Amino acid sequence: MAAIDEHPGEHAAQDPIKLIAVRDTPLSLDEVFTAVGDDAAGGTALFVGTVRNHDGGADVAALGYSCHPSAEAEMRRIAEKVAAEYPVRALAAVHRIGDLGIGDLAVVVAVSCPHRAEAFEACRKLIDDLKHEVPIWKHQRFSDGTDEWVGAC
């Protein structure tokens, strides 16, 4: 019997990036989850970012996301970095732009790896780096009539 780490499924897939997109249409959990399906993956971690009704002690009435034209390419660059650092079998990341309502999905990312700990770590790294490095900006409008811009970088 071969040692466990000799099985090809214990390593990163040849081309693990399955879906990278910036969209102005509603996001689908099913699409992202299906994109990261892999028979060699024992763990899949999924993160969903939603529009909440408050921020910094103020009631959020509405918000909109906008992005630089390079946003999708930056998402791919970060995905490639995560796939190189972890044994990723499959990875997907989709971010919404445009006007969103409370409860709408703003971002969905998922990572499949041979084991759950790797999947959790890779998914956390993916969403944290996307939030910090991708040029996507959030324009929050508060119920008191004020507003603020929040940038990723």
CSV table of N, CA and C in Angstrom, one decimal:
chain,number,residue,atom,x,y,z
A,1,MET,N,0.8,-1.2,0.0
A,1,MET,CA,0.0,0.0,0.0
A,1,MET,C,0.9,1.3,0.0
A,2,ALA,N,0.5,2.2,-0.8
A,2,ALA,CA,1.3,3.5,-0.9
A,2,ALA,C,1.1,4.3,0.3
A,3,ALA,N,2.1,5.1,0.7
A,3,ALA,CA,2.0,6.0,1.8
A,3,ALA,C,1.0,7.1,1.4
A,4,ILE,N,0.3,7.6,2.4
A,4,ILE,CA,-0.8,8.6,2.1
A,4,ILE,C,-0.4,9.8,1.3
A,5,ASP,N,0.8,10.3,1.5
A,5,ASP,CA,1.2,11.5,0.8
A,5,ASP,C,1.7,11.3,-0.6
A,6,GLU,N,1.8,10.0,-1.0
A,6,GLU,CA,2.1,9.7,-2.3
A,6,GLU,C,1.0,9.7,-3.3
A,7,HIS,N,-0.3,9.8,-2.8
A,7,HIS,CA,-1.4,9.8,-3.6
A,7,HIS,C,-1.6,11.2,-4.2
A,8,PRO,N,-1.8,11.3,-5.5
A,8,PRO,CA,-1.9,12.6,-6.2
A,8,PRO,C,-3.0,13.5,-5.6
A,9,GLY,N,-4.0,12.9,-5.0
A,9,GLY,CA,-5.1,13.7,-4.4
A,9,GLY,C,-4.7,14.5,-3.2
A,10,GLU,N,-3.5,14.2,-2.6
A,10,GLU,CA,-3.0,14.9,-1.4
A,10,GLU,C,-2.3,16.2,-1.8
A,11,HIS,N,-2.2,16.4,-3.1
A,11,HIS,CA,-1.5,17.6,-3.5
A,11,HIS,C,-2.4,18.5,-4.3
A,12,ALA,N,-1.9,19.7,-4.6
A,12,ALA,CA,-2.7,20.7,-5.3
A,12,ALA,C,-3.0,20.1,-6.7
A,13,ALA,N,-4.1,20.6,-7.2
A,13,ALA,CA,-4.5,20.2,-8.6
A,13,ALA,C,-3.7,20.9,-9.6
A,14,GLN,N,-3.6,20.4,-10.8
A,14,GLN,CA,-2.9,21.1,-11.9
A,14,GLN,C,-3.4,22.5,-12.2
A,15,ASP,N,-4.7,22.6,-12.3
A,15,ASP,CA,-5.3,23.9,-12.6
A,15,ASP,C,-6.4,24.2,-11.6
A,16,PRO,N,-6.2,24.6,-10.4
A,16,PRO,CA,-7.2,24.6,-9.3
A,16,PRO,C,-8.2,25.8,-9.4
A,17,ILE,N,-7.8,26.9,-10.2
A,17,ILE,CA,-8.7,28.0,-10.2
A,17,ILE,C,-9.8,27.8,-11.2
A,18,LYS,N,-11.0,27.6,-10.6
A,18,LYS,CA,-12.2,27.3,-11.4
A,18,LYS,C,-13.1,28.4,-11.8
A,19,LEU,N,-13.1,29.5,-11.0
A,19,LEU,CA,-14.1,30.6,-11.2
A,19,LEU,C,-13.5,31.8,-10.5
A,20,ILE,N,-13.3,32.9,-11.3
A,20,ILE,CA,-13.0,34.2,-10.8
A,20,ILE,C,-13.8,35.2,-11.5
A,21,ALA,N,-14.6,36.0,-10.8
A,21,ALA,CA,-15.5,37.0,-11.5
A,21,ALA,C,-15.8,38.1,-10.6
A,22,VAL,N,-16.1,39.3,-11.3
A,22,VAL,CA,-16.7,40.4,-10.7
A,22,VAL,C,-17.9,40.6,-11.6
A,23,ARG,N,-19.1,40.7,-10.9
A,23,ARG,CA,-20.4,40.7,-11.6
A,23,ARG,C,-21.3,41.8,-11.0
A,24,ASP,N,-22.2,42.3,-11.9
A,24,ASP,CA,-23.2,43.2,-11.5
A,24,ASP,C,-24.6,42.6,-11.4
A,25,THR,N,-24.6,41.3,-11.3
A,25,THR,CA,-25.8,40.5,-11.1
A,25,THR,C,-25.7,39.7,-9.8
A,26,PRO,N,-26.9,39.3,-9.3
A,26,PRO,CA,-26.8,38.5,-8.0
A,26,PRO,C,-25.9,37.3,-8.1
A,27,LEU,N,-25.3,37.0,-6.9
A,27,LEU,CA,-24.3,35.9,-6.9
A,27,LEU,C,-25.1,34.6,-6.4
A,28,SER,N,-24.5,33.5,-6.8
A,28,SER,CA,-25.1,32.2,-6.5
A,28,SER,C,-24.2,31.3,-5.7
A,29,LEU,N,-24.6,30.9,-4.5
A,29,LEU,CA,-23.9,30.0,-3.7
A,29,LEU,C,-23.7,28.6,-4.4
A,30,ASP,N,-24.8,28.2,-5.0
A,30,ASP,CA,-24.7,26.9,-5.8
A,30,ASP,C,-23.6,26.9,-6.8
A,31,GLU,N,-23.5,28.0,-7.6
A,31,GLU,CA,-22.5,28.1,-8.7
A,31,GLU,C,-21.1,28.0,-8.1
A,32,VAL,N,-20.8,28.7,-7.0
A,32,VAL,CA,-19.5,28.7,-6.4
A,32,VAL,C,-19.2,27.3,-5.8
A,33,PHE,N,-20.2,26.8,-5.0
A,33,PHE,CA,-20.0,25.5,-4.4
A,33,PHE,C,-19.7,24.4,-5.5
A,34,THR,N,-20.5,24.4,-6.5
A,34,THR,CA,-20.4,23.4,-7.6
A,34,THR,C,-19.0,23.6,-8.3
A,35,ALA,N,-18.5,24.8,-8.4
A,35,ALA,CA,-17.2,25.1,-9.1
A,35,ALA,C,-16.1,24.4,-8.4
A,36,VAL,N,-16.2,24.3,-7.0
A,36,VAL,CA,-15.0,23.8,-6.3
A,36,VAL,C,-15.2,22.3,-5.9
A,37,GLY,N,-16.2,21.6,-6.5
A,37,GLY,CA,-16.3,20.2,-6.3
A,37,GLY,C,-15.1,19.5,-6.9
A,38,ASP,N,-14.6,18.5,-6.1
A,38,ASP,CA,-13.4,17.7,-6.5
A,38,ASP,C,-13.4,16.4,-5.7
A,39,ASP,N,-13.4,15.3,-6.4
A,39,ASP,CA,-13.4,14.0,-5.7
A,39,ASP,C,-12.3,13.8,-4.8
A,40,ALA,N,-11.1,14.5,-4.9
A,40,ALA,CA,-10.0,14.3,-4.1
A,40,ALA,C,-10.0,15.2,-2.9
A,41,ALA,N,-11.0,16.1,-2.8
A,41,ALA,CA,-11.1,17.1,-1.7
A,41,ALA,C,-11.9,16.5,-0.5
A,42,GLY,N,-11.3,16.5,0.6
A,42,GLY,CA,-12.0,16.0,1.8
A,42,GLY,C,-12.6,17.2,2.6
A,43,GLY,N,-12.2,18.4,2.2
A,43,GLY,CA,-12.7,19.6,2.9
A,43,GLY,C,-13.0,20.7,1.9
A,44,THR,N,-14.1,21.3,2.1
A,44,THR,CA,-14.5,22.5,1.3
A,44,THR,C,-14.9,23.6,2.3
A,45,ALA,N,-14.3,24.7,2.2
A,45,ALA,CA,-14.7,25.9,3.0
A,45,ALA,C,-15.3,26.9,2.1
A,46,LEU,N,-16.4,27.5,2.6
A,46,LEU,CA,-17.1,28.5,1.8
A,46,LEU,C,-17.3,29.7,2.7
A,47,PHE,N,-17.0,30.9,2.2
A,47,PHE,CA,-17.3,32.1,2.9
A,47,PHE,C,-18.2,33.0,2.1
A,48,VAL,N,-19.2,33.5,2.8
A,48,VAL,CA,-20.2,34.4,2.1
A,48,VAL,C,-20.3,35.7,2.8
A,49,GLY,N,-20.0,36.8,2.1
A,49,GLY,CA,-20.1,38.1,2.7
A,49,GLY,C,-21.4,38.7,2.3
A,50,THR,N,-22.2,39.2,3.2
A,50,THR,CA,-23.5,39.8,3.0
A,50,THR,C,-23.6,41.2,3.4
A,51,VAL,N,-24.5,41.9,2.8
A,51,VAL,CA,-24.7,43.3,3.2
A,51,VAL,C,-25.4,43.4,4.5
A,52,ARG,N,-24.8,44.0,5.5
A,52,ARG,CA,-25.5,44.1,6.9
A,52,ARG,C,-26.2,45.4,7.0
A,53,ASN,N,-27.0,45.5,8.0
A,53,ASN,CA,-27.9,46.7,8.2
A,53,ASN,C,-27.2,47.8,9.1
A,54,HIS,N,-26.0,47.6,9.4
A,54,HIS,CA,-25.3,48.6,10.3
A,54,HIS,C,-23.8,48.5,10.1
A,55,ASP,N,-23.1,49.6,10.5
A,55,ASP,CA,-21.6,49.7,10.4
A,55,ASP,C,-21.2,50.8,11.3
A,56,GLY,N,-20.2,50.5,12.2
A,56,GLY,CA,-19.7,51.6,13.0
A,56,GLY,C,-20.7,52.3,13.9
A,57,GLY,N,-21.7,51.6,14.3
A,57,GLY,CA,-22.8,52.2,15.1
A,57,GLY,C,-23.8,53.0,14.4
A,58,ALA,N,-23.8,53.0,13.1
A,58,ALA,CA,-24.8,53.7,12.2
A,58,ALA,C,-25.6,52.7,11.4
A,59,ASP,N,-26.9,53.0,11.2
A,59,ASP,CA,-27.8,52.2,10.4
A,59,ASP,C,-27.5,52.4,8.9
A,60,VAL,N,-27.2,51.3,8.2
A,60,VAL,CA,-26.9,51.3,6.8
A,60,VAL,C,-28.3,51.2,6.1
A,61,ALA,N,-28.5,52.2,5.2
A,61,ALA,CA,-29.7,52.2,4.4
A,61,ALA,C,-29.5,51.5,3.1
A,62,ALA,N,-28.4,51.7,2.5
A,62,ALA,CA,-28.1,51.1,1.2
A,62,ALA,C,-26.6,51.1,0.9
A,63,LEU,N,-26.1,50.4,0.0
A,63,LEU,CA,-24.7,50.5,-0.4
A,63,LEU,C,-24.5,50.1,-1.8
A,64,GLY,N,-23.4,50.5,-2.4
A,64,GLY,CA,-23.0,50.1,-3.7
A,64,GLY,C,-21.5,49.8,-3.8
A,65,TYR,N,-21.1,48.9,-4.6
A,65,TYR,CA,-19.7,48.5,-4.8
A,65,TYR,C,-19.3,49.0,-6.2
A,66,SER,N,-18.1,49.5,-6.3
A,66,SER,CA,-17.5,49.8,-7.6
A,66,SER,C,-16.1,49.3,-7.6
A,67,CYS,N,-15.5,49.1,-8.8
A,67,CYS,CA,-14.2,48.6,-8.8
A,67,CYS,C,-13.4,49.2,-10.0
A,68,HIS,N,-12.1,49.0,-9.9
A,68,HIS,CA,-11.2,49.4,-10.9
A,68,HIS,C,-11.2,48.3,-12.0
A,69,PRO,N,-11.0,48.6,-13.2
A,69,PRO,CA,-11.0,47.6,-14.3
A,69,PRO,C,-10.0,46.4,-14.0
A,70,SER,N,-9.0,46.6,-13.2
A,70,SER,CA,-8.1,45.5,-12.9
A,70,SER,C,-8.5,44.6,-11.8
A,71,ALA,N,-9.7,44.8,-11.2
A,71,ALA,CA,-10.1,44.0,-10.1
A,71,ALA,C,-10.1,42.5,-10.3
A,72,GLU,N,-10.7,42.1,-11.4
A,72,GLU,CA,-10.7,40.6,-11.7
A,72,GLU,C,-9.4,40.0,-11.8
A,73,ALA,N,-8.5,40.8,-12.5
A,73,ALA,CA,-7.1,40.3,-12.7
A,73,ALA,C,-6.4,40.2,-11.3
A,74,GLU,N,-6.7,41.2,-10.4
A,74,GLU,CA,-6.1,41.1,-9.1
A,74,GLU,C,-6.7,40.0,-8.3
A,75,MET,N,-7.9,39.7,-8.4
A,75,MET,CA,-8.5,38.5,-7.8
A,75,MET,C,-7.8,37.2,-8.2
A,76,ARG,N,-7.6,37.1,-9.5
A,76,ARG,CA,-6.9,35.9,-10.1
A,76,ARG,C,-5.5,35.8,-9.5
A,77,ARG,N,-4.7,37.0,-9.4
A,77,ARG,CA,-3.4,37.0,-8.9
A,77,ARG,C,-3.4,36.4,-7.4
A,78,ILE,N,-4.3,36.9,-6.6
A,78,ILE,CA,-4.4,36.5,-5.2
A,78,ILE,C,-4.8,35.0,-5.2
A,79,ALA,N,-5.7,34.5,-6.0
A,79,ALA,CA,-6.1,33.1,-6.1
A,79,ALA,C,-4.9,32.3,-6.4
A,80,GLU,N,-4.1,32.7,-7.4
A,80,GLU,CA,-2.9,31.9,-7.8
A,80,GLU,C,-1.9,31.8,-6.6
A,81,LYS,N,-1.8,32.9,-5.8
A,81,LYS,CA,-0.9,32.9,-4.7
A,81,LYS,C,-1.4,31.9,-3.6
A,82,VAL,N,-2.7,31.9,-3.3
A,82,VAL,CA,-3.3,31.0,-2.4
A,82,VAL,C,-3.1,29.6,-2.9
A,83,ALA,N,-3.4,29.3,-4.1
A,83,ALA,CA,-3.2,28.0,-4.7
A,83,ALA,C,-1.8,27.5,-4.6
A,84,ALA,N,-0.8,28.4,-4.7
A,84,ALA,CA,0.6,28.0,-4.6
A,84,ALA,C,1.0,27.7,-3.2
A,85,GLU,N,0.3,28.3,-2.2
A,85,GLU,CA,0.7,28.2,-0.8
A,85,GLU,C,0.0,27.0,-0.1
A,86,TYR,N,-1.1,26.6,-0.6
A,86,TYR,CA,-1.9,25.5,0.0
A,86,TYR,C,-2.1,24.4,-1.1
A,87,PRO,N,-2.5,23.2,-0.6
A,87,PRO,CA,-2.8,22.1,-1.6
A,87,PRO,C,-4.2,22.2,-2.1
A,88,VAL,N,-4.4,23.2,-2.8
A,88,VAL,CA,-5.8,23.5,-3.3
A,88,VAL,C,-6.2,22.6,-4.5
A,89,ARG,N,-7.3,21.9,-4.3
A,89,ARG,CA,-7.9,21.1,-5.4
A,89,ARG,C,-8.7,22.0,-6.3
A,90,ALA,N,-9.5,22.9,-5.7
A,90,ALA,CA,-10.3,23.8,-6.5
A,90,ALA,C,-10.6,25.1,-5.7
A,91,LEU,N,-10.7,26.2,-6.4
A,91,LEU,CA,-10.9,27.5,-5.8
A,91,LEU,C,-11.8,28.4,-6.7
A,92,ALA,N,-12.7,29.1,-6.0
A,92,ALA,CA,-13.6,30.0,-6.7
A,92,ALA,C,-13.8,31.3,-5.9
A,93,ALA,N,-13.9,32.4,-6.6
A,93,ALA,CA,-14.2,33.7,-5.9
A,93,ALA,C,-15.0,34.6,-6.9
A,94,VAL,N,-16.1,35.2,-6.3
A,94,VAL,CA,-17.0,36.0,-7.1
A,94,VAL,C,-17.3,37.2,-6.2
A,95,HIS,N,-17.2,38.4,-6.8
A,95,HIS,CA,-17.6,39.6,-6.0
A,95,HIS,C,-18.6,40.4,-6.8
A,96,ARG,N,-19.6,41.0,-6.1
A,96,ARG,CA,-20.6,41.7,-6.8
A,96,ARG,C,-20.3,43.2,-6.8
A,97,ILE,N,-20.7,43.9,-7.8
A,97,ILE,CA,-20.6,45.4,-7.9
A,97,ILE,C,-22.0,45.9,-8.2
A,98,GLY,N,-22.1,47.2,-8.0
A,98,GLY,CA,-23.4,47.9,-8.3
A,98,GLY,C,-24.2,48.1,-7.0
A,99,ASP,N,-25.4,48.5,-7.1
A,99,ASP,CA,-26.2,48.7,-5.9
A,99,ASP,C,-26.7,47.4,-5.3
A,100,LEU,N,-26.6,47.3,-4.0
A,100,LEU,CA,-27.0,46.1,-3.3
A,100,LEU,C,-27.9,46.5,-2.1
A,101,GLY,N,-28.8,45.6,-1.7
A,101,GLY,CA,-29.7,45.8,-0.6
A,101,GLY,C,-29.2,45.0,0.6
A,102,ILE,N,-29.8,45.3,1.7
A,102,ILE,CA,-29.5,44.6,3.0
A,102,ILE,C,-29.8,43.1,2.8
A,103,GLY,N,-28.9,42.3,3.1
A,103,GLY,CA,-29.0,40.8,3.0
A,103,GLY,C,-28.5,40.3,1.7
A,104,ASP,N,-28.2,41.1,0.7
A,104,ASP,CA,-27.7,40.7,-0.6
A,104,ASP,C,-26.3,40.1,-0.4
A,105,LEU,N,-25.9,39.1,-1.3
A,105,LEU,CA,-24.6,38.6,-1.2
A,105,LEU,C,-23.6,39.5,-1.9
A,106,ALA,N,-22.5,39.9,-1.3
A,106,ALA,CA,-21.5,40.8,-1.8
A,106,ALA,C,-20.3,40.0,-2.4
A,107,VAL,N,-20.0,39.0,-1.7
A,107,VAL,CA,-18.8,38.2,-2.1
A,107,VAL,C,-19.0,36.7,-1.7
A,108,VAL,N,-18.6,35.8,-2.5
A,108,VAL,CA,-18.6,34.4,-2.2
A,108,VAL,C,-17.3,33.8,-2.7
A,109,VAL,N,-16.6,33.1,-1.7
A,109,VAL,CA,-15.4,32.4,-2.1
A,109,VAL,C,-15.4,31.0,-1.5
A,110,ALA,N,-14.8,30.1,-2.2
A,110,ALA,CA,-14.7,28.7,-1.7
A,110,ALA,C,-13.4,28.1,-2.1
A,111,VAL,N,-12.9,27.2,-1.3
A,111,VAL,CA,-11.7,26.5,-1.5
A,111,VAL,C,-11.9,25.0,-1.1
A,112,SER,N,-11.5,24.1,-2.0
A,112,SER,CA,-11.5,22.7,-1.6
A,112,SER,C,-10.0,22.2,-1.6
A,113,CYS,N,-9.7,21.4,-0.5
A,113,CYS,CA,-8.4,20.9,-0.3
A,113,CYS,C,-8.6,19.4,0.2
A,114,PRO,N,-7.5,18.7,0.2
A,114,PRO,CA,-7.5,17.3,0.7
A,114,PRO,C,-8.1,17.2,2.1
A,115,HIS,N,-7.8,18.1,3.0
A,115,HIS,CA,-8.3,18.1,4.4
A,115,HIS,C,-8.9,19.4,4.8
A,116,ARG,N,-9.8,19.3,5.8
A,116,ARG,CA,-10.5,20.5,6.3
A,116,ARG,C,-9.7,21.6,6.8
A,117,ALA,N,-8.6,21.3,7.6
A,117,ALA,CA,-7.8,22.4,8.1
A,117,ALA,C,-7.2,23.2,7.0
A,118,GLU,N,-6.7,22.6,6.0
A,118,GLU,CA,-6.1,23.3,4.8
A,118,GLU,C,-7.2,24.1,4.1
A,119,ALA,N,-8.4,23.6,4.0
A,119,ALA,CA,-9.5,24.3,3.3
A,119,ALA,C,-9.9,25.5,4.1
A,120,PHE,N,-10.0,25.4,5.4
A,120,PHE,CA,-10.3,26.6,6.2
A,120,PHE,C,-9.2,27.7,6.1
A,121,GLU,N,-8.0,27.3,6.2
A,121,GLU,CA,-6.8,28.2,6.2
A,121,GLU,C,-6.8,28.9,4.8
A,122,ALA,N,-6.9,28.1,3.8
A,122,ALA,CA,-6.8,28.7,2.4
A,122,ALA,C,-8.0,29.6,2.1
A,123,CYS,N,-9.2,29.3,2.6
A,123,CYS,CA,-10.3,30.1,2.4
A,123,CYS,C,-10.2,31.4,3.1
A,124,ARG,N,-9.7,31.3,4.4
A,124,ARG,CA,-9.5,32.6,5.2
A,124,ARG,C,-8.4,33.5,4.5
A,125,LYS,N,-7.4,32.9,4.0
A,125,LYS,CA,-6.3,33.6,3.3
A,125,LYS,C,-6.9,34.3,2.1
A,126,LEU,N,-7.7,33.6,1.3
A,126,LEU,CA,-8.3,34.1,0.1
A,126,LEU,C,-9.1,35.3,0.4
A,127,ILE,N,-10.1,35.2,1.3
A,127,ILE,CA,-11.0,36.3,1.5
A,127,ILE,C,-10.3,37.5,2.2
A,128,ASP,N,-9.4,37.2,3.1
A,128,ASP,CA,-8.6,38.3,3.7
A,128,ASP,C,-7.8,39.1,2.7
A,129,ASP,N,-7.1,38.4,1.8
A,129,ASP,CA,-6.3,39.1,0.8
A,129,ASP,C,-7.1,39.8,-0.2
A,130,LEU,N,-8.2,39.2,-0.6
A,130,LEU,CA,-9.1,39.9,-1.5
A,130,LEU,C,-9.6,41.2,-0.9
A,131,LYS,N,-10.0,41.2,0.4
A,131,LYS,CA,-10.5,42.4,1.0
A,131,LYS,C,-9.4,43.5,1.1
A,132,HIS,N,-8.2,43.1,1.3
A,132,HIS,CA,-7.1,44.0,1.5
A,132,HIS,C,-6.4,44.5,0.2
A,133,GLU,N,-6.5,43.7,-0.9
A,133,GLU,CA,-5.7,44.0,-2.0
A,133,GLU,C,-6.4,44.3,-3.3
A,134,VAL,N,-7.7,43.9,-3.4
A,134,VAL,CA,-8.4,44.0,-4.7
A,134,VAL,C,-9.0,45.4,-4.7
A,135,PRO,N,-8.9,46.2,-5.8
A,135,PRO,CA,-9.4,47.5,-5.9
A,135,PRO,C,-11.0,47.6,-6.1
A,136,ILE,N,-11.7,47.2,-5.0
A,136,ILE,CA,-13.1,47.3,-5.0
A,136,ILE,C,-13.5,48.2,-3.8
A,137,TRP,N,-14.4,49.2,-4.1
A,137,TRP,CA,-14.8,50.1,-3.1
A,137,TRP,C,-16.2,50.1,-2.8
A,138,LYS,N,-16.5,50.3,-1.5
A,138,LYS,CA,-17.9,50.2,-1.0
A,138,LYS,C,-18.3,51.6,-0.6
A,139,HIS,N,-19.5,52.0,-1.2
A,139,HIS,CA,-20.1,53.3,-0.8
A,139,HIS,C,-21.3,53.1,0.0
A,140,GLN,N,-21.2,53.3,1.3
A,140,GLN,CA,-22.3,53.1,2.3
A,140,GLN,C,-23.1,54.4,2.4
A,141,ARG,N,-24.4,54.2,2.4
A,141,ARG,CA,-25.3,55.3,2.7
A,141,ARG,C,-26.1,55.0,3.9
A,142,PHE,N,-26.0,55.9,4.9
A,142,PHE,CA,-26.6,55.7,6.2
A,142,PHE,C,-28.0,56.3,6.3
A,143,SER,N,-28.8,55.8,7.2
A,143,SER,CA,-30.2,56.2,7.4
A,143,SER,C,-30.3,57.7,7.8
A,144,ASP,N,-29.2,58.2,8.4
A,144,ASP,CA,-29.2,59.6,8.8
A,144,ASP,C,-28.9,60.6,7.7
A,145,GLY,N,-28.7,60.1,6.5
A,145,GLY,CA,-28.3,60.9,5.3
A,145,GLY,C,-26.9,61.0,5.0
A,146,THR,N,-26.0,60.6,5.9
A,146,THR,CA,-24.6,60.6,5.7
A,146,THR,C,-24.1,59.4,4.8
A,147,ASP,N,-22.9,59.5,4.4
A,147,ASP,CA,-22.4,58.4,3.6
A,147,ASP,C,-20.9,58.3,3.8
A,148,GLU,N,-20.3,57.2,3.4
A,148,GLU,CA,-18.8,57.0,3.4
A,148,GLU,C,-18.4,56.0,2.4
A,149,TRP,N,-17.2,56.2,1.9
A,149,TRP,CA,-16.5,55.3,1.0
A,149,TRP,C,-15.5,54.4,1.8
A,150,VAL,N,-15.6,53.1,1.6
A,150,VAL,CA,-14.6,52.2,2.2
A,150,VAL,C,-13.9,51.5,1.1
A,151,GLY,N,-12.6,51.6,1.1
A,151,GLY,CA,-11.8,51.0,0.0
A,151,GLY,C,-11.0,49.8,0.5
A,152,ALA,N,-10.8,48.9,-0.5
A,152,ALA,CA,-10.0,47.7,-0.3
A,152,ALA,C,-8.5,48.0,-0.2
A,153,CYS,N,-8.1,49.0,-0.9
A,153,CYS,CA,-6.6,49.4,-0.9
A,153,CYS,C,-6.4,50.8,-1.2
